PDB file of C-alpha atoms in Angstrom:
ATOM      1  CA  MET Q 105      58.992  98.164 143.708  1.00 84.00           C
ATOM      2  CA  ALA Q 106      56.736 100.033 141.275  1.00 93.00           C
ATOM      3  CA  PRO Q 107      56.283  98.658 137.745  1.00 96.00           C
ATOM      4  CA  ILE Q 108      58.232 100.080 134.811  1.00 97.00           C
ATOM      5  CA  LEU Q 109      56.575 100.495 131.405  1.00 97.00           C
ATOM      6  CA  TYR Q 110      59.025 100.594 128.498  1.00 97.00           C
ATOM      7  CA  ARG Q 111      57.212 102.031 125.457  1.00 97.00           C
ATOM      8  CA  ASP Q 112      57.846 101.902 121.714  1.00 97.00           C
ATOM      9  CA  ALA Q 113      60.952  99.721 121.478  1.00 97.00           C
ATOM     10  CA  ALA Q 114      62.002  97.340 118.738  1.00 96.00           C
ATOM     11  CA  TYR Q 115      62.111  93.594 119.495  1.00 93.00           C
ATOM     12  CA  THR Q 116      64.137  90.755 118.064  1.00 90.00           C
ATOM     13  CA  ASP Q 117      63.579  87.105 118.850  1.00 82.00           C
ATOM     14  CA  ALA Q 118      66.790  86.013 117.063  1.00 76.00           C
ATOM     15  CA  ARG Q 119      64.742  83.700 114.824  1.00 81.00           C
ATOM     16  CA  SER Q 120      63.908  86.300 112.209  1.00 84.00           C
ATOM     17  CA  PRO Q 121      66.119  88.828 110.418  1.00 87.00           C
ATOM     18  CA  ASP Q 122      63.416  91.473 110.943  1.00 90.00           C
ATOM     19  CA  LEU Q 123      62.812  93.633 113.996  1.00 92.00           C
ATOM     20  CA  GLN Q 124      59.285  94.044 115.328  1.00 94.00           C
ATOM     21  CA  VAL Q 125      58.806  97.747 116.002  1.00 96.00           C
ATOM     22  CA  GLY Q 126      56.350  99.481 118.308  1.00 97.00           C
ATOM     23  CA  ILE Q 127      56.673  97.009 121.182  1.00 97.00           C
ATOM     24  CA  SER Q 128      56.108  97.840 124.854  1.00 97.00           C
ATOM     25  CA  LEU Q 129      56.671  95.834 127.993  1.00 95.00           C
ATOM     26  CA  ILE Q 130      55.881  96.123 131.665  1.00 96.00           C
ATOM     27  CA  VAL Q 131      58.443  94.937 134.194  1.00 95.00           C
ATOM     28  CA  GLU Q 132      57.383  94.185 137.763  1.00 94.00           C
ATOM     29  CA  GLY Q 133      60.375  93.528 139.978  1.00 92.00           C
ATOM     30  CA  ARG Q 134      62.579  91.216 137.937  1.00 87.00           C
ATOM     31  CA  THR Q 135      59.729  89.773 135.858  1.00 90.00           C
ATOM     32  CA  ILE Q 136      58.281  90.796 132.502  1.00 91.00           C
ATOM     33  CA  ALA Q 137      54.583  91.030 133.357  1.00 94.00           C
ATOM     34  CA  TRP Q 138      53.316  92.027 129.910  1.00 96.00           C
ATOM     35  CA  MET Q 139      54.680  92.493 126.385  1.00 95.00           C
ATOM     36  CA  GLY Q 140      52.830  93.574 123.266  1.00 96.00           C
ATOM     37  CA  PRO Q 141      52.097  96.351 120.791  1.00 97.00           C
ATOM     38  CA  THR Q 142      52.547  99.943 121.907  1.00 97.00           C
ATOM     39  CA  GLY Q 143      49.149 101.501 122.520  1.00 95.00           C
ATOM     40  CA  GLU Q 144      47.628  98.277 123.836  1.00 97.00           C
ATOM     41  CA  GLU Q 145      49.394  98.322 127.216  1.00 95.00           C
ATOM     42  CA  PRO Q 146      47.296  97.679 130.307  1.00 96.00           C
ATOM     43  CA  ASP Q 147      47.436 100.294 133.057  1.00 93.00           C
ATOM     44  CA  PRO Q 148      50.783  99.620 134.782  1.00 92.00           C
ATOM     45  CA  GLY Q 149      49.383 100.807 138.101  1.00 89.00           C
ATOM     46  CA  PRO Q 150      50.053 103.629 140.527  1.00 90.00           C
ATOM     47  CA  GLY Q 151      53.603 104.894 140.853  1.00 94.00           C
ATOM     48  CA  ALA Q 152      54.736 103.236 137.620  1.00 96.00           C
ATOM     49  CA  THR Q 153      57.709 104.669 135.793  1.00 97.00           C
ATOM     50  CA  ILE Q 154      57.173 105.161 132.058  1.00 96.00           C
ATOM     51  CA  VAL Q 155      60.269 105.005 129.859  1.00 97.00           C
ATOM     52  CA  ASP Q 156      60.365 106.120 126.214  1.00 97.00           C
ATOM     53  CA  ALA Q 157      62.289 103.174 124.748  1.00 97.00           C
ATOM     54  CA  GLY Q 158      62.169 104.478 121.169  1.00 95.00           C
ATOM     55  CA  GLY Q 159      65.521 103.696 119.573  1.00 93.00           C
ATOM     56  CA  ALA Q 160      66.168 100.762 121.934  1.00 95.00           C
ATOM     57  CA  THR Q 161      65.974  97.080 121.029  1.00 92.00           C
ATOM     58  CA  ILE Q 162      64.622  94.391 123.357  1.00 90.00           C
ATOM     59  CA  VAL Q 163      66.576  91.123 123.150  1.00 87.00           C
ATOM     60  CA  PRO Q 164      65.292  88.123 125.149  1.00 80.00           C
ATOM     61  CA  ALA Q 165      67.578  86.022 127.357  1.00 72.00           C
ATOM     62  CA  MET Q 166      71.076  86.860 128.419  1.00 62.00           C
ATOM     63  CA  VAL Q 167      73.295  88.559 125.898  1.00 59.00           C
ATOM     64  CA  ASP Q 168      77.041  88.792 126.406  1.00 60.00           C
ATOM     65  CA  ALA Q 169      77.936  92.083 124.810  1.00 59.00           C
TER      66      ALA Q 169
END
């Protein structure tokens, strides 16, 4: 399965009332391979899907919506 790069999301760690904005992450299979500031992403590799995640929020762990 090719990696997926989600770019420019917001991130909450549930420990702070503030969102971190401009966060990207690379998912390989079912694993987060990299997470950090948008613009500093490593090359996700050939065949990667790039998703504009602007307007989305990344929440770690399972969330029962």
